[in-house]
PDB file of C-alpha atoms and ligand atoms in Angstrom:
ATOM      1  CA  MET A   1      -6.325  24.449 -29.379  1.00 69.00           C
ATOM      2  CA  LEU A   2      -3.630  23.781 -26.817  1.00 64.00           C
ATOM      3  CA  THR A   3      -6.070  21.795 -24.728  1.00 69.00           C
ATOM      4  CA  VAL A   4      -6.923  19.573 -27.683  1.00 65.00           C
ATOM      5  CA  LEU A   5      -3.238  19.103 -28.384  1.00 62.00           C
ATOM      6  CA  ALA A   6      -2.570  18.202 -24.770  1.00 63.00           C
ATOM      7  CA  LEU A   7      -5.453  15.726 -24.751  1.00 63.00           C
ATOM      8  CA  CYS A   8      -4.033  14.071 -27.875  1.00 58.00           C
ATOM      9  CA  LEU A   9      -0.545  13.938 -26.419  1.00 59.00           C
ATOM     10  CA  ILE A  10      -1.529  12.063 -23.288  1.00 57.00           C
ATOM     11  CA  PRO A  11      -2.659   8.853 -25.038  1.00 56.00           C
ATOM     12  CA  ALA A  12       0.191   9.243 -27.543  1.00 54.00           C
ATOM     13  CA  THR A  13       2.820   9.194 -24.835  1.00 53.00           C
ATOM     14  CA  ARG A  14       1.072   6.330 -23.075  1.00 53.00           C
ATOM     15  CA  TYR A  15       0.795   4.224 -26.199  1.00 45.00           C
ATOM     16  CA  TYR A  16       4.063   2.381 -25.812  1.00 46.00           C
ATOM     17  CA  GLN A  17       3.610   1.780 -22.125  1.00 53.00           C
ATOM     18  CA  ILE A  18       2.115  -1.554 -21.370  1.00 52.00           C
ATOM     19  CA  ASP A  19      -0.147  -0.443 -18.588  1.00 55.00           C
ATOM     20  CA  VAL A  20      -1.653  -3.852 -18.016  1.00 52.00           C
ATOM     21  CA  PRO A  21      -2.907  -3.325 -14.468  1.00 53.00           C
ATOM     22  CA  LEU A  22      -5.222  -0.617 -15.744  1.00 56.00           C
ATOM     23  CA  LEU A  23      -6.557  -2.900 -18.484  1.00 51.00           C
ATOM     24  CA  ARG A  24      -6.955  -5.671 -15.966  1.00 50.00           C
ATOM     25  CA  PHE A  25      -8.800  -3.325 -13.680  1.00 55.00           C
ATOM     26  CA  LEU A  26     -11.190  -2.417 -16.473  1.00 52.00           C
ATOM     27  CA  ARG A  27     -11.726  -6.020 -17.525  1.00 49.00           C
ATOM     28  CA  GLY A  28     -11.778  -7.536 -14.065  1.00 49.00           C
ATOM     29  CA  SER A  29      -8.410  -7.825 -12.421  1.00 54.00           C
ATOM     30  CA  ARG A  30      -6.529 -10.910 -11.401  1.00 77.00           C
ATOM     31  CA  GLN A  31      -5.822 -10.620  -7.725  1.00 86.00           C
ATOM     32  CA  VAL A  32      -2.946 -12.080  -5.771  1.00 87.00           C
ATOM     33  CA  ASP A  33      -2.109 -11.674  -2.088  1.00 88.00           C
ATOM     34  CA  PRO A  34       1.191  -9.724  -1.848  1.00 89.00           C
ATOM     35  CA  LEU A  35       1.855 -10.998   1.658  1.00 86.00           C
ATOM     36  CA  SER A  36       1.839 -14.695   0.780  1.00 87.00           C
ATOM     37  CA  LEU A  37       3.684 -14.660  -2.569  1.00 85.00           C
ATOM     38  CA  HIS A  38       6.575 -16.679  -1.153  1.00 82.00           C
ATOM     39  CA  LEU A  39       4.293 -19.204   0.554  1.00 84.00           C
ATOM     40  CA  SER A  40       1.985 -20.486  -2.126  1.00 83.00           C
ATOM     41  CA  GLY A  41       0.728 -19.955  -5.645  1.00 86.00           C
ATOM     42  CA  GLU A  42       2.290 -19.010  -8.932  1.00 89.00           C
ATOM     43  CA  PHE A  43       5.019 -16.746  -7.545  1.00 90.00           C
ATOM     44  CA  VAL A  44       6.775 -19.070  -5.103  1.00 90.00           C
ATOM     45  CA  GLU A  45      10.543 -18.982  -5.545  1.00 87.00           C
ATOM     46  CA  GLY A  46      10.788 -22.219  -7.544  1.00 85.00           C
ATOM     47  CA  ASN A  47       8.409 -20.840 -10.172  1.00 88.00           C
ATOM     48  CA  LEU A  48      10.285 -17.596 -10.806  1.00 90.00           C
ATOM     49  CA  GLY A  49      12.336 -17.115 -13.925  1.00 90.00           C
ATOM     50  CA  THR A  50      11.903 -18.447 -17.457  1.00 91.00           C
ATOM     51  CA  GLU A  51       9.749 -21.425 -18.270  1.00 89.00           C
ATOM     52  CA  GLN A  52       9.487 -23.069 -21.676  1.00 88.00           C
ATOM     53  CA  ASP A  53       5.917 -23.367 -22.901  1.00 89.00           C
ATOM     54  CA  PRO A  54       4.712 -26.327 -25.000  1.00 89.00           C
ATOM     55  CA  ASP A  55       4.182 -24.110 -28.086  1.00 90.00           C
ATOM     56  CA  GLY A  56       7.812 -22.929 -28.076  1.00 87.00           C
ATOM     57  CA  SER A  57       7.172 -19.567 -26.435  1.00 93.00           C
ATOM     58  CA  VAL A  58       8.366 -18.826 -22.914  1.00 93.00           C
ATOM     59  CA  THR A  59       6.765 -17.495 -19.753  1.00 94.00           C
ATOM     60  CA  VAL A  60       8.775 -15.313 -17.380  1.00 95.00           C
ATOM     61  CA  ARG A  61       7.587 -14.912 -13.809  1.00 95.00           C
ATOM     62  CA  MET A  62       9.052 -12.206 -11.592  1.00 95.00           C
ATOM     63  CA  VAL A  63       8.441 -10.514  -8.274  1.00 95.00           C
ATOM     64  CA  ALA A  64       9.285  -6.854  -7.660  1.00 96.00           C
ATOM     65  CA  GLN A  65      10.092  -5.805  -4.134  1.00 95.00           C
ATOM     66  CA  GLN A  66      11.985  -3.011  -2.421  1.00 94.00           C
ATOM     67  CA  TYR A  67      14.620  -2.894  -3.856  1.00 95.00           C
ATOM     68  CA  LEU A  68      15.129  -5.658  -6.325  1.00 94.00           C
ATOM     69  CA  PHE A  69      13.505  -7.738  -8.999  1.00 95.00           C
ATOM     70  CA  VAL A  70      13.550 -11.486  -8.479  1.00 93.00           C
ATOM     71  CA  PRO A  71      15.205 -13.187 -10.291  1.00 92.00           C
ATOM     72  CA  HIS A  72      18.121 -10.818 -10.647  1.00 91.00           C
ATOM     73  CA  CYS A  73      18.912 -12.106 -14.123  1.00 92.00           C
ATOM     74  CA  ILE A  74      16.505 -13.443 -16.733  1.00 91.00           C
ATOM     75  CA  LEU A  75      17.395 -15.613 -19.703  1.00 91.00           C
ATOM     76  CA  VAL A  76      15.148 -15.778 -22.788  1.00 92.00           C
ATOM     77  CA  PRO A  77      15.566 -17.013 -26.383  1.00 92.00           C
ATOM     78  CA  ALA A  78      15.699 -14.507 -29.261  1.00 94.00           C
ATOM     79  CA  GLY A  79      12.802 -14.134 -31.679  1.00 94.00           C
ATOM     80  CA  THR A  80      10.393 -15.922 -29.379  1.00 94.00           C
ATOM     81  CA  PRO A  81       7.198 -14.657 -27.749  1.00 96.00           C
ATOM     82  CA  VAL A  82       7.866 -13.914 -24.082  1.00 96.00           C
ATOM     83  CA  HIS A  83       4.865 -13.805 -21.765  1.00 97.00           C
ATOM     84  CA  LEU A  84       5.834 -11.743 -18.754  1.00 97.00           C
ATOM     85  CA  ARG A  85       3.929 -12.191 -15.507  1.00 96.00           C
ATOM     86  CA  ILE A  86       5.016 -10.013 -12.621  1.00 96.00           C
ATOM     87  CA  THR A  87       3.607  -8.793  -9.338  1.00 96.00           C
ATOM     88  CA  SER A  88       4.846  -6.697  -6.431  1.00 95.00           C
ATOM     89  CA  ALA A  89       5.397  -7.735  -2.847  1.00 94.00           C
ATOM     90  CA  ASP A  90       5.151  -4.166  -1.553  1.00 93.00           C
ATOM     91  CA  ALA A  91       5.120  -0.826  -3.364  1.00 94.00           C
ATOM     92  CA  VAL A  92       4.373   0.242  -6.927  1.00 96.00           C
ATOM     93  CA  HIS A  93       7.311  -0.418  -9.234  1.00 97.00           C
ATOM     94  CA  SER A  94       7.837  -0.220 -12.970  1.00 97.00           C
ATOM     95  CA  LEU A  95       9.968  -2.673 -14.898  1.00 97.00           C
ATOM     96  CA  ALA A  96      11.683  -1.126 -17.908  1.00 97.00           C
ATOM     97  CA  PHE A  97      13.910  -2.719 -20.531  1.00 96.00           C
ATOM     98  CA  ASN A  98      16.568  -0.180 -21.525  1.00 95.00           C
ATOM     99  CA  GLY A  99      16.815   0.226 -25.263  1.00 93.00           C
ATOM    100  CA  THR A 100      13.208  -0.850 -25.849  1.00 94.00           C
ATOM    101  CA  ASP A 101       9.766   0.704 -25.417  1.00 93.00           C
ATOM    102  CA  TYR A 102       8.723  -1.940 -22.934  1.00 96.00           C
ATOM    103  CA  ASN A 103       7.736  -0.570 -19.549  1.00 96.00           C
ATOM    104  CA  VAL A 104       5.544  -2.639 -17.276  1.00 96.00           C
ATOM    105  CA  LYS A 105       3.908  -1.145 -14.229  1.00 97.00           C
ATOM    106  CA  VAL A 106       3.865  -3.476 -11.248  1.00 96.00           C
ATOM    107  CA  LEU A 107       1.372  -3.159  -8.412  1.00 94.00           C
ATOM    108  CA  PRO A 108       0.951  -5.158  -5.239  1.00 94.00           C
ATOM    109  CA  GLY A 109      -2.125  -7.356  -5.330  1.00 92.00           C
ATOM    110  CA  THR A 110      -2.274  -7.568  -9.123  1.00 93.00           C
ATOM    111  CA  ILE A 111      -0.555  -9.675 -11.739  1.00 94.00           C
ATOM    112  CA  SER A 112       0.772  -7.518 -14.565  1.00 95.00           C
ATOM    113  CA  GLU A 113       1.058  -9.278 -17.904  1.00 96.00           C
ATOM    114  CA  ALA A 114       2.936  -8.195 -21.004  1.00 96.00           C
ATOM    115  CA  GLN A 115       3.829  -9.803 -24.310  1.00 97.00           C
ATOM    116  CA  LEU A 116       7.442  -9.126 -25.228  1.00 96.00           C
ATOM    117  CA  ARG A 117       9.742 -10.147 -28.042  1.00 96.00           C
ATOM    118  CA  PHE A 118      13.471  -9.640 -28.472  1.00 96.00           C
ATOM    119  CA  PRO A 119      14.548 -10.245 -32.089  1.00 95.00           C
ATOM    120  CA  ASN A 120      18.289 -10.495 -31.490  1.00 93.00           C
ATOM    121  CA  PRO A 121      20.655 -11.863 -28.867  1.00 93.00           C
ATOM    122  CA  GLY A 122      21.902  -9.218 -26.485  1.00 94.00           C
ATOM    123  CA  GLU A 123      21.690  -7.851 -23.029  1.00 95.00           C
ATOM    124  CA  TYR A 124      19.272  -5.366 -21.521  1.00 95.00           C
ATOM    125  CA  LYS A 125      19.342  -3.603 -18.207  1.00 96.00           C
ATOM    126  CA  MET A 126      15.991  -3.768 -16.452  1.00 96.00           C
ATOM    127  CA  PRO A 127      15.749  -0.796 -14.085  1.00 97.00           C
ATOM    128  CA  CYS A 128      12.811   0.244 -11.967  1.00 97.00           C
ATOM    129  CA  ARG A 129      11.247   3.397 -13.430  1.00 96.00           C
ATOM    130  CA  GLU A 130       8.762   4.181 -10.674  1.00 96.00           C
ATOM    131  CA  PHE A 131      10.098   5.938  -7.611  1.00 96.00           C
ATOM    132  CA  CYS A 132       9.583   3.358  -4.873  1.00 96.00           C
ATOM    133  CA  GLY A 133      11.740   4.546  -1.987  1.00 95.00           C
ATOM    134  CA  ALA A 134      15.307   5.071  -0.832  1.00 95.00           C
ATOM    135  CA  GLY A 135      16.758   2.196  -2.839  1.00 96.00           C
ATOM    136  CA  HIS A 136      14.886   2.944  -6.045  1.00 97.00           C
ATOM    137  CA  TYR A 137      17.921   4.020  -8.063  1.00 96.00           C
ATOM    138  CA  ALA A 138      19.728   0.767  -7.355  1.00 96.00           C
ATOM    139  CA  MET A 139      16.740  -1.417  -8.225  1.00 97.00           C
ATOM    140  CA  ARG A 140      17.511  -3.298 -11.407  1.00 94.00           C
ATOM    141  CA  SER A 141      17.829  -6.683 -12.994  1.00 94.00           C
ATOM    142  CA  ARG A 142      19.354  -7.905 -16.227  1.00 94.00           C
ATOM    143  CA  LEU A 143      17.862  -9.634 -19.251  1.00 94.00           C
ATOM    144  CA  VAL A 144      20.058 -11.890 -21.364  1.00 92.00           C
ATOM    145  CA  VAL A 145      18.707 -12.814 -24.804  1.00 93.00           C
ATOM    146  CA  VAL A 146      20.431 -15.837 -26.325  1.00 90.00           C
ATOM    147  CA  ALA A 147      20.089 -17.325 -29.796  1.00 89.00           C
ATOM    148  CA  ARG A 148      17.100 -19.612 -30.025  1.00 87.00           C
ATOM    149  CA  ASP A 149      19.148 -22.757 -30.551  1.00 84.00           C
ATOM    150  CA  ARG A 150      21.344 -21.885 -27.584  1.00 82.00           C
ATOM    151  CA  PHE A 151      18.399 -21.588 -25.245  1.00 81.00           C
ATOM    152  CA  PRO A 152      18.704 -24.565 -22.974  1.00 69.00           C
ATOM    153  CA  ALA A 153      15.787 -26.608 -21.750  1.00 64.00           C
ATOM    154  CA  LEU A 154      15.808 -25.152 -18.294  1.00 59.00           C
ATOM    155  CA  GLY A 155      15.114 -27.223 -15.241  1.00 57.00           C
ATOM    156  CA  ALA A 156      13.166 -25.810 -12.342  1.00 51.00           C
ATOM    157  CA  GLY A 157      16.351 -25.076 -10.417  1.00 56.00           C
ATOM    158  CA  GLU A 158      18.010 -23.002 -13.136  1.00 61.00           C
ATOM    159  CA  ARG A 159      15.135 -20.960 -14.470  1.00 62.00           C
ATOM    160  CA  GLY A 160      16.484 -17.680 -13.228  1.00 64.00           C
ATOM    161  CA  ASN A 161      20.145 -18.443 -13.645  1.00 65.00           C
ATOM    162  CA  CYS A 162      22.095 -16.318 -16.113  1.00 74.00           C
ATOM    163  CA  ALA A 163      25.483 -17.106 -14.649  1.00 55.00           C
ATOM    164  CA  ALA A 164      26.298 -19.809 -17.196  1.00 53.00           C
ATOM    165  CA  GLN A 165      25.673 -17.592 -20.211  1.00 52.00           C
TER     166      GLN A 165
HETATM  167 CU1  CUA B   1      11.150  -0.110  -7.563  1.00 77.72          CU
HETATM  168 CU2  CUA B   1      11.711   2.082  -8.046  1.00 77.72          CU
END
């Protein structure tokens, strides 16, 4: 009886975790070279941060590395689909959004994807929830959700810039 209960609890507790790397692994994963992230491809510095998509949604690209998330502050519009794409330059990390159920595991060599949505303007701390070394407890970024009509059309140079908000 207890065994059955335990077996039911495992998927139940995992349900709200967006464990995309596992799904990717099962479906055929999307590989990326963790050692050349800054040199070429989707995760070069100029591509990181929030990008407006043609259909009105946004794509957020981030890199996790010991011991920070890049960019350090992310700006997204409220009530809008947010496609998160994140990979790791080194260890296994986990990007959480305090106050929500979102928790995205980040592995080197794989692009983790998650679909997020933040109904209201506000601010969320984004700590790392996977122990990744000595600096783990200081590893965090910030998410700023602004009203849709206040979301500026961001240029490439200000994608990850929350300072003005
Ligand atoms: Cu990254 Cu803990």
